[in-house]
Short mmCIF file of N, CA and C in Angstrom, two decimals:
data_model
loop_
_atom_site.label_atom_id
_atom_site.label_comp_id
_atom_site.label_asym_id
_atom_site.label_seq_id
_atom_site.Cartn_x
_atom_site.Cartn_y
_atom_site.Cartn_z
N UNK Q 870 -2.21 0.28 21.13
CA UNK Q 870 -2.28 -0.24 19.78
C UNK Q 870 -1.04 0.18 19.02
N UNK Q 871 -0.62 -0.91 18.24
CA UNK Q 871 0.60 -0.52 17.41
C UNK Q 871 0.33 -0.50 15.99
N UNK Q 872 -0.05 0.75 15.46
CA UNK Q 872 -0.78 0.61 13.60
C UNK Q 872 0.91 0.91 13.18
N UNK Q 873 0.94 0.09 11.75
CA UNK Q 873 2.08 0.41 10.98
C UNK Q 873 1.66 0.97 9.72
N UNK Q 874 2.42 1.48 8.68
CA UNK Q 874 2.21 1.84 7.66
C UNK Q 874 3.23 1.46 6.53
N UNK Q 875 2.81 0.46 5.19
CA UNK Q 875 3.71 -0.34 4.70
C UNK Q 875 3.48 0.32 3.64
N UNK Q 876 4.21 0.94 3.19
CA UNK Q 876 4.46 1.59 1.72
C UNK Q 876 5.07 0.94 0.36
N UNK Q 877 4.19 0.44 -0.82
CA UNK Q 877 5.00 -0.59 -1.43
C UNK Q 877 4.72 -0.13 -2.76
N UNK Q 878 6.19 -0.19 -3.63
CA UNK Q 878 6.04 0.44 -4.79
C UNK Q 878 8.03 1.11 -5.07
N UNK Q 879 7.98 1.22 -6.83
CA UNK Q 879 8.77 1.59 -6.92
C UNK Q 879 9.34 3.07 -7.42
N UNK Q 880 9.48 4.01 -6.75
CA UNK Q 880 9.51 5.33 -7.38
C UNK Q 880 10.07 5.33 -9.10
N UNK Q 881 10.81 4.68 -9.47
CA UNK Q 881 11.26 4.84 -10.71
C UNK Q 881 10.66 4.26 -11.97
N UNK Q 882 8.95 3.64 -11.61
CA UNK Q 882 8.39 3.00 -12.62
C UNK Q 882 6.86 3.71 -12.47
N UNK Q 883 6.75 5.47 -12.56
CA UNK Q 883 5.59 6.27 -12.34
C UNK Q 883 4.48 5.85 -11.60
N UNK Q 884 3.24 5.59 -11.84
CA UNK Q 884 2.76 5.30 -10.57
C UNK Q 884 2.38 4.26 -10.01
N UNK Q 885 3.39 3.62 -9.94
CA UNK Q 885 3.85 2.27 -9.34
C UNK Q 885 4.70 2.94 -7.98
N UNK Q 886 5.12 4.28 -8.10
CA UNK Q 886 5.84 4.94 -7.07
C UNK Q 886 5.08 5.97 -5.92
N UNK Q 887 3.83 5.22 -6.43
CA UNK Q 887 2.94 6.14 -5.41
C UNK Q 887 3.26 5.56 -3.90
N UNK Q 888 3.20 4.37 -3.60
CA UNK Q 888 3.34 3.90 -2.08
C UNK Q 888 4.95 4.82 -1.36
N UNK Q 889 5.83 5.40 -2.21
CA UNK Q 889 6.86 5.93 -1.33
C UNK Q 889 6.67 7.31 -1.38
N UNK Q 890 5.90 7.73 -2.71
CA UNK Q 890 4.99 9.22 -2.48
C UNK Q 890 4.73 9.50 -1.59
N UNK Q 891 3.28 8.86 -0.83
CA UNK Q 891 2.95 8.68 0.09
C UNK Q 891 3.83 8.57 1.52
N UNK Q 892 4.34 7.67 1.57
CA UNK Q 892 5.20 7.38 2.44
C UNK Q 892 6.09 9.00 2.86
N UNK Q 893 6.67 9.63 1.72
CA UNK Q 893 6.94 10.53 1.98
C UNK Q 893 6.47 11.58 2.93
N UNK Q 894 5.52 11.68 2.31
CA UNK Q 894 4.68 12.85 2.87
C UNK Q 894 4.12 12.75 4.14
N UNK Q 895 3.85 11.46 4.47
CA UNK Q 895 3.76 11.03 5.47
C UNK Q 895 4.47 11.37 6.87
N UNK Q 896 5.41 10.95 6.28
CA UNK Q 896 6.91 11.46 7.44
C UNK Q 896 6.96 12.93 8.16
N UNK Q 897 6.66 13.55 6.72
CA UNK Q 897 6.87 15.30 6.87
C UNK Q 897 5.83 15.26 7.75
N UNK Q 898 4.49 14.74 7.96
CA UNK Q 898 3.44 15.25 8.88
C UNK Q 898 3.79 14.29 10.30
N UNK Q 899 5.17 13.77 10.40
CA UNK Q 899 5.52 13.10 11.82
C UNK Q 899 4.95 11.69 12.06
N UNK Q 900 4.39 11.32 10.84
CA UNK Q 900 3.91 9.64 11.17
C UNK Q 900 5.21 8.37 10.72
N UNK Q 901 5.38 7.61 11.30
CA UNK Q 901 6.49 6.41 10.87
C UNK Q 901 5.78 5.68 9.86
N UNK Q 902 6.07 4.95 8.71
CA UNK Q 902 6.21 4.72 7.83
C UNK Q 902 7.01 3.40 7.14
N UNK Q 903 6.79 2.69 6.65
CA UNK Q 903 7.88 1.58 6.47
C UNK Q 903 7.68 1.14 4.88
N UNK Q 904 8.84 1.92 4.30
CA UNK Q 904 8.97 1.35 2.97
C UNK Q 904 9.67 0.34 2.33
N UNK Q 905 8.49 -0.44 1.55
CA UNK Q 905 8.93 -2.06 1.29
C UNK Q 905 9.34 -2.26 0.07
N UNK Q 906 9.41 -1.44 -1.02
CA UNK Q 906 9.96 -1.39 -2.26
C UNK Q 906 8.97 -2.31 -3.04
N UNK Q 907 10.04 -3.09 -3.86
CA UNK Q 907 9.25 -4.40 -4.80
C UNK Q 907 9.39 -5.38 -3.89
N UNK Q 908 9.91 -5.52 -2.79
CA UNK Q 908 10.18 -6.85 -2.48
C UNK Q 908 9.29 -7.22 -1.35
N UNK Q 909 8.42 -7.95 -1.60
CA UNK Q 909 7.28 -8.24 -1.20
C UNK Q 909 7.17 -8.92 0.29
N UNK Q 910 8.48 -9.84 0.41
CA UNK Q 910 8.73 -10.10 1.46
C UNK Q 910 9.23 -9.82 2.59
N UNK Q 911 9.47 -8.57 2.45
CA UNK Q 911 9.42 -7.26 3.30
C UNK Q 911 8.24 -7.17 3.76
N UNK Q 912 7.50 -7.11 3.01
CA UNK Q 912 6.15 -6.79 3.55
C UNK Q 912 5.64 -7.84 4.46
N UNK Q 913 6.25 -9.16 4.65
CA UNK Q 913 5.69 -10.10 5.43
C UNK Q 913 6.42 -10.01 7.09
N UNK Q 914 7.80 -9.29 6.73
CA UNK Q 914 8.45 -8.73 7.71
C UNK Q 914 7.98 -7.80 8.86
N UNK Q 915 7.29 -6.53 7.26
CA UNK Q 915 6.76 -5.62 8.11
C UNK Q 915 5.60 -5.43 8.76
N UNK Q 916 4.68 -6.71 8.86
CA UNK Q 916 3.54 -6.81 9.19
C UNK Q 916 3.70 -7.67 10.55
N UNK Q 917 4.86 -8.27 10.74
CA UNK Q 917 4.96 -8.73 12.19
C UNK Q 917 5.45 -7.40 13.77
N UNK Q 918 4.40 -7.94 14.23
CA UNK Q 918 4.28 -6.96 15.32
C UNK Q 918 3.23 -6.00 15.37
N UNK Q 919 2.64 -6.09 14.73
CA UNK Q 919 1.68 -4.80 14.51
C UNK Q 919 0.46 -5.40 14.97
N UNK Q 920 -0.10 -4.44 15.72
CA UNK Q 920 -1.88 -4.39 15.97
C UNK Q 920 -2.38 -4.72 14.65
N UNK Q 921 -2.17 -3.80 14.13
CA UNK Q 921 -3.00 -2.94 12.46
C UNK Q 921 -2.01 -2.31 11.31
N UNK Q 922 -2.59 -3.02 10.32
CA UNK Q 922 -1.61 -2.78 8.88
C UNK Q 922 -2.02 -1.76 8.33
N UNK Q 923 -2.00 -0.54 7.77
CA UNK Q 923 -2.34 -0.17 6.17
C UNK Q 923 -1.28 -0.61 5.59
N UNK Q 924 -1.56 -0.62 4.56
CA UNK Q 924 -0.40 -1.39 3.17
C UNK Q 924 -1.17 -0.44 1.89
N UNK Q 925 -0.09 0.25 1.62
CA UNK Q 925 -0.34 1.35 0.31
C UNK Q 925 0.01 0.97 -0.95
N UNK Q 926 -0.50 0.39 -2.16
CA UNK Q 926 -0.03 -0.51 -3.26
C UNK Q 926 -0.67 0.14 -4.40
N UNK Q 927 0.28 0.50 -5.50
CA UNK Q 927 -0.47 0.98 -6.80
C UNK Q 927 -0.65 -0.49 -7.52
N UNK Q 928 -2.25 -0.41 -8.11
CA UNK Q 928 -2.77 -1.62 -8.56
C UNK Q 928 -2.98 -1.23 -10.41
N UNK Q 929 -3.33 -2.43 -10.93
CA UNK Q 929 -3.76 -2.42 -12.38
C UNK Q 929 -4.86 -3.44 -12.65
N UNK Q 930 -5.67 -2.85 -12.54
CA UNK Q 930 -7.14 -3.48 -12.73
C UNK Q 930 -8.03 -3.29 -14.08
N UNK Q 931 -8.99 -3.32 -14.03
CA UNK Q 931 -9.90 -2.84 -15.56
C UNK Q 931 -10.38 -1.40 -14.90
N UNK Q 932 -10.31 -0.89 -13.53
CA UNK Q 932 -10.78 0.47 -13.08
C UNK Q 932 -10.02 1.46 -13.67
N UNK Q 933 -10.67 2.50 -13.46
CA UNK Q 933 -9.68 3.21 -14.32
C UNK Q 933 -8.65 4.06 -13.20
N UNK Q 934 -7.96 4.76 -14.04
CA UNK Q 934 -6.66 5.70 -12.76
C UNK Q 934 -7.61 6.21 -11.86
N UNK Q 935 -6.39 6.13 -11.38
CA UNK Q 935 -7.12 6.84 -9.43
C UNK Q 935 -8.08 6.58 -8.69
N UNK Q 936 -8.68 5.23 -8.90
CA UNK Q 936 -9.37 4.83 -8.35
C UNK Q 936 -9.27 4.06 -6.96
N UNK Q 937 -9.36 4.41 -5.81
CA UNK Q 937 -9.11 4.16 -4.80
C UNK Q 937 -9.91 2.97 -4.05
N UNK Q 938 -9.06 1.40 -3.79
CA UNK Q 938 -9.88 0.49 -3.59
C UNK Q 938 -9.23 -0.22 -2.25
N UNK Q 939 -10.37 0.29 -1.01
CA UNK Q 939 -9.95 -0.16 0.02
C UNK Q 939 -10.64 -1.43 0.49
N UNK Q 940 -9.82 -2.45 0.55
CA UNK Q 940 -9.73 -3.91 1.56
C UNK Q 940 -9.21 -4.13 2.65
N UNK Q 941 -10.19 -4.66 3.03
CA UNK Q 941 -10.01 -5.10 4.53
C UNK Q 941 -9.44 -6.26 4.91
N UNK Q 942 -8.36 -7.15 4.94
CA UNK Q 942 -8.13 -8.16 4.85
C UNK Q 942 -8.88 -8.92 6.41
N UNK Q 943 -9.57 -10.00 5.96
CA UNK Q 943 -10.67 -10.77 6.38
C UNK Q 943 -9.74 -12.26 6.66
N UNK Q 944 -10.53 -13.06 6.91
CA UNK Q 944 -9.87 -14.73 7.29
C UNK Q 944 -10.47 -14.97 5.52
N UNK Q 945 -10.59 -14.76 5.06
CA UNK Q 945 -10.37 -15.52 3.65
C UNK Q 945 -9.28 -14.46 2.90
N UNK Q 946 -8.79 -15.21 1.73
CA UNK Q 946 -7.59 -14.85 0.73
C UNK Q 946 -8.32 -13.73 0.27
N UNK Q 947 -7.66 -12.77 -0.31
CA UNK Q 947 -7.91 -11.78 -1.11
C UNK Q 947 -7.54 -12.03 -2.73
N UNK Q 948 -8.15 -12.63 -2.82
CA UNK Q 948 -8.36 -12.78 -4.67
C UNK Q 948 -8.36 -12.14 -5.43
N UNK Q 949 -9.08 -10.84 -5.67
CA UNK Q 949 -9.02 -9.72 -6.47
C UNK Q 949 -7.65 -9.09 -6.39
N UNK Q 950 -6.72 -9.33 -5.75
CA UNK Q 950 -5.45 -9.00 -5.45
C UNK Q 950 -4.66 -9.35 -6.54
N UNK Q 951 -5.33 -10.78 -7.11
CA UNK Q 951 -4.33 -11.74 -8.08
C UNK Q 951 -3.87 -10.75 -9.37
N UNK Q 952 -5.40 -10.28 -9.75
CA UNK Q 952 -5.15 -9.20 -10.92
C UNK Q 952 -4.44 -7.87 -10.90
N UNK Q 953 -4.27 -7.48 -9.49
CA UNK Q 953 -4.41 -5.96 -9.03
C UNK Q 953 -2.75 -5.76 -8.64
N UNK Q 954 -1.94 -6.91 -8.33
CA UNK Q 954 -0.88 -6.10 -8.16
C UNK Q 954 0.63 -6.39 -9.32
N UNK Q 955 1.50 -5.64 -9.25
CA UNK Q 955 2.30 -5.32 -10.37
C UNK Q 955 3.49 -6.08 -10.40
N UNK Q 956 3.33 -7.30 -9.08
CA UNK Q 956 4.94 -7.50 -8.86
C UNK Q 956 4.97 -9.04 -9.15
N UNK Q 957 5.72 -9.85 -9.18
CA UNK Q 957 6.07 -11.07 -9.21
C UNK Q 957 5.49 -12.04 -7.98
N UNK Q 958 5.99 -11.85 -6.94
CA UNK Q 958 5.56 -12.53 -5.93
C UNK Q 958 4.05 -11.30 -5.07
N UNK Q 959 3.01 -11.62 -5.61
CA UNK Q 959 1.73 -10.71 -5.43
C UNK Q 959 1.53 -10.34 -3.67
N UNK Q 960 0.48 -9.15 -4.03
CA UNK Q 960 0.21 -8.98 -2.63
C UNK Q 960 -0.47 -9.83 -1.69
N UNK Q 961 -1.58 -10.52 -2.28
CA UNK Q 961 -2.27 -11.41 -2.07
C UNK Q 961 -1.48 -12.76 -1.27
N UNK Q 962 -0.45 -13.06 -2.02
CA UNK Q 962 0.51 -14.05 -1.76
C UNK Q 962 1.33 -13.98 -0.51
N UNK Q 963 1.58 -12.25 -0.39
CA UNK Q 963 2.36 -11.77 0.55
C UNK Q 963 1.71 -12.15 2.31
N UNK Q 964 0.35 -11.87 1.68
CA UNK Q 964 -0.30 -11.34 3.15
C UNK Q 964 -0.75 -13.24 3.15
N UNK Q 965 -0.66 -13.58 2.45
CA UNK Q 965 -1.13 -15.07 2.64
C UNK Q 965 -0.32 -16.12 3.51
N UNK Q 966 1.07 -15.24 3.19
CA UNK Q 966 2.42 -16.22 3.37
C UNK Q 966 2.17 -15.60 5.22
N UNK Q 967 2.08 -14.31 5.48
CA UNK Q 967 2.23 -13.81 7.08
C UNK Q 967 1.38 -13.95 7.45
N UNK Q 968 -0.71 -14.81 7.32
CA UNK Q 968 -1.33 -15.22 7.50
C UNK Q 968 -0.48 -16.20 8.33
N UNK Q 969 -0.07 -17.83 7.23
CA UNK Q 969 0.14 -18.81 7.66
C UNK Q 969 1.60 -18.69 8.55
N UNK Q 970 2.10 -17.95 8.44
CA UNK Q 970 3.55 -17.48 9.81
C UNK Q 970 2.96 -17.08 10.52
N UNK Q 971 1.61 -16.59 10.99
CA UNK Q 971 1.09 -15.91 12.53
C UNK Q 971 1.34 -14.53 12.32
N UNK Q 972 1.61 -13.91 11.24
CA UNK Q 972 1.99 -12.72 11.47
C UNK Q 972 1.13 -11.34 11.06
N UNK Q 973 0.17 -12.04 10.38
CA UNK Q 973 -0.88 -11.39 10.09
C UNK Q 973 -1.42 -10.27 11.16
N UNK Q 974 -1.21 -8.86 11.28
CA UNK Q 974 -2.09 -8.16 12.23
C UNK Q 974 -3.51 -8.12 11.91
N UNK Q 975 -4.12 -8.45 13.58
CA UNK Q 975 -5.99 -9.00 13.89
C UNK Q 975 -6.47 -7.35 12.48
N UNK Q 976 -6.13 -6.79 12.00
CA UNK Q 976 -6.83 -5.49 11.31
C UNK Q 976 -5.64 -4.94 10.36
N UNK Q 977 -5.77 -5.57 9.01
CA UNK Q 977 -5.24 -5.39 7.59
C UNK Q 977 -6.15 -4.63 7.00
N UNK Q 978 -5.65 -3.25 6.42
CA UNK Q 978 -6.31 -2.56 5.28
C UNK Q 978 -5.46 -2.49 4.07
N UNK Q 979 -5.76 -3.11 2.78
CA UNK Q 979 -5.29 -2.44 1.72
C UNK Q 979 -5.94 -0.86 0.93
N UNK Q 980 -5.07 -0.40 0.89
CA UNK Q 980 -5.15 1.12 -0.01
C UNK Q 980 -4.78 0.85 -0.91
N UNK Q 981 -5.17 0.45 -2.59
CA UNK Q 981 -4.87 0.50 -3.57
C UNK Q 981 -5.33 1.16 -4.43
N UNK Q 982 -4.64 1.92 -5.09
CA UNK Q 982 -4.38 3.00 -6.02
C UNK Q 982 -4.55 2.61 -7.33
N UNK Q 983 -5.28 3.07 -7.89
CA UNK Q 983 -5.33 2.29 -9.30
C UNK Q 983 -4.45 3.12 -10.69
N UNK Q 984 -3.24 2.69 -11.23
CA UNK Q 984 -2.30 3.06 -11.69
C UNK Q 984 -2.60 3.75 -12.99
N UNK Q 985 -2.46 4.23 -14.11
CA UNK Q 985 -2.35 4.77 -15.61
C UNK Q 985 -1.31 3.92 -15.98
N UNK Q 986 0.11 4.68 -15.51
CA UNK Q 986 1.03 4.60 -16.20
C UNK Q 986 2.39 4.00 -15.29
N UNK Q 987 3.08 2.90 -15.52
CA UNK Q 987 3.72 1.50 -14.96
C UNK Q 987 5.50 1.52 -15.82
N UNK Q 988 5.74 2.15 -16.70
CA UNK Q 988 6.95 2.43 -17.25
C UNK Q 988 8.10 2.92 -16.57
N UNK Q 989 9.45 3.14 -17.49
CA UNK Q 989 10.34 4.07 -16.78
C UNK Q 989 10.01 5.01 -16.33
N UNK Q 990 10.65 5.69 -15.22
CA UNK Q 990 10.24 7.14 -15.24
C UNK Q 990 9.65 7.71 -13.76
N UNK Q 991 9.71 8.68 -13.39
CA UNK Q 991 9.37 9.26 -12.32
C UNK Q 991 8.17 10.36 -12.22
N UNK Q 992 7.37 10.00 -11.19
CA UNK Q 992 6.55 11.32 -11.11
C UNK Q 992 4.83 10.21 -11.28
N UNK Q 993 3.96 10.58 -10.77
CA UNK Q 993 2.60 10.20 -10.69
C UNK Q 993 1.56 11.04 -11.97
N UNK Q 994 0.81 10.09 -12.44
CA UNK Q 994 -0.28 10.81 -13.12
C UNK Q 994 -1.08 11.55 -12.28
N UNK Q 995 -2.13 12.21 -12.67
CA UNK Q 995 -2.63 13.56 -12.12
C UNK Q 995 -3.63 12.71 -11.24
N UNK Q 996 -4.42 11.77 -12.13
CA UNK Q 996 -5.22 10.96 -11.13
C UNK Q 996 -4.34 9.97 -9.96
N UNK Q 997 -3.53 9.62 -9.97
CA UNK Q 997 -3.24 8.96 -8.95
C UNK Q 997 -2.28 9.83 -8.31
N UNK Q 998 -1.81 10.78 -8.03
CA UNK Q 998 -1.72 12.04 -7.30
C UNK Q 998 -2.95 12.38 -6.81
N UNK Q 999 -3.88 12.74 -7.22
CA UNK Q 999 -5.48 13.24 -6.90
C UNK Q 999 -5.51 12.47 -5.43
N UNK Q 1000 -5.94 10.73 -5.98
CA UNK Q 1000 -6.05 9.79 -5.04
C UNK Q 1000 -5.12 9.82 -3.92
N UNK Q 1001 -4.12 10.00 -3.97
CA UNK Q 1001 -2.67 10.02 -3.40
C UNK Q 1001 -3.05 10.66 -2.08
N UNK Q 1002 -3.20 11.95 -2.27
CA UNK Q 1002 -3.98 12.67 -1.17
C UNK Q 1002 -5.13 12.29 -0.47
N UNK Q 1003 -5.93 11.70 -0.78
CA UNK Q 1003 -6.88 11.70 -0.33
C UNK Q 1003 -6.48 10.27 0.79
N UNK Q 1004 -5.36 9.83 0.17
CA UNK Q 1004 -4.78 8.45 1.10
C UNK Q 1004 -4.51 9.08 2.28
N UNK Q 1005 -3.49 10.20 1.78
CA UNK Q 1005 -2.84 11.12 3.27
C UNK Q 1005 -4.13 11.35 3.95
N UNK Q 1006 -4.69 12.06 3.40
CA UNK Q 1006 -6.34 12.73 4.55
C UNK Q 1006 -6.50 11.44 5.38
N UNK Q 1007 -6.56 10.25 5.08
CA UNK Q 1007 -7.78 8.94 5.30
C UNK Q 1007 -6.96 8.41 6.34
N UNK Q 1008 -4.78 8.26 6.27
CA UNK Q 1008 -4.40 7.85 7.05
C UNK Q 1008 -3.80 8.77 8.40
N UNK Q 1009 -4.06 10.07 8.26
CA UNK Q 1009 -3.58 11.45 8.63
C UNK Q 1009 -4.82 11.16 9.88
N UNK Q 1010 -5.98 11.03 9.21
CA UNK Q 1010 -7.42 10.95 10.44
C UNK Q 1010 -7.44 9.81 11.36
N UNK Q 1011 -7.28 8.78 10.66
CA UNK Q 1011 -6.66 7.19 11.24
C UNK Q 1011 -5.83 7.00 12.35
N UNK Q 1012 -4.76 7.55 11.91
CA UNK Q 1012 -4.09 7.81 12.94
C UNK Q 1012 -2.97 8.70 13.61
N UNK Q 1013 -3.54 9.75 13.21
CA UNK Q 1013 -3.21 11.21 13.85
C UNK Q 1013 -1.68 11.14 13.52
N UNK Q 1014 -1.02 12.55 14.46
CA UNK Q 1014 0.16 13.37 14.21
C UNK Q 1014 0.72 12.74 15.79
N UNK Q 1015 1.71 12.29 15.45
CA UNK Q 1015 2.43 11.40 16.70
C UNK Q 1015 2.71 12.61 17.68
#
């Protein structure tokens, strides 16, 4: 099995920079990692070849911070996506577009993070740090220390 890990987000707009947080830390515990920034179509890149996706995305929903909302991407669209992500060309859209290219891996999970604060600036709120970790634990167990 080939699981990837797509880290998406921008460190310089607070916790919108959780997916390279993550990503970070990640590394240090020896797992590969693939960070996609804002550009979404990366992400359609980085989903070719893979068994199995996680895709790590700080969202903005009516939930409140740090709320951790995992999807499974299924043969239907992910809709709730429409509201949930921060970028121009959406996640929803993303995984829709490498659906219809074949590139979709048979086992997509979204990890979305539910954001506070989306401005200039660096560094995570306390709740989506909280959550943050608990991503590491979830993908640390998933799929182990290479």
């Amino acid at each position: 099995m080939r699981p990837r890990v797509l880290a998406l987000g921008n460190p310089y707009r607070q916790d919108d920079g959780v997916g390279p947080w993550i990503a970070r830390r990640l590394r240090e515990a020896g797992l590969e990692v693939c960070e996609v920034g804002d550009d979404l179509t990366r992400l359609v890149e980085g989903l070719a070849g893979a068994d199995e996706a996680w895709v790590i995305e700080a969202v903005a929903s009516s939930q409140p911070p740090g709320t951790l909302h995992v999807l499974e991407v299924g043969s239907a669209p992910l809709a709730a996506f429409e509201r949930l992500s921060s970028h121009t060309f959406g996640l929803s859209e993303a995984l829709e577009l490498a659906r219809a290219l074949g590139v979709l891996p048979p086992r997509t999970v979204v990890l979305g993070i539910e954001g506070r604060c989306f401005g200039s600036g660096e560094g995570l709120s306390p709740e989506v740090a909280q959550s943050a970790e608990k991503v590491i634990g979830i993908l640390l167990g998933r799929l182990g220390h290479p």
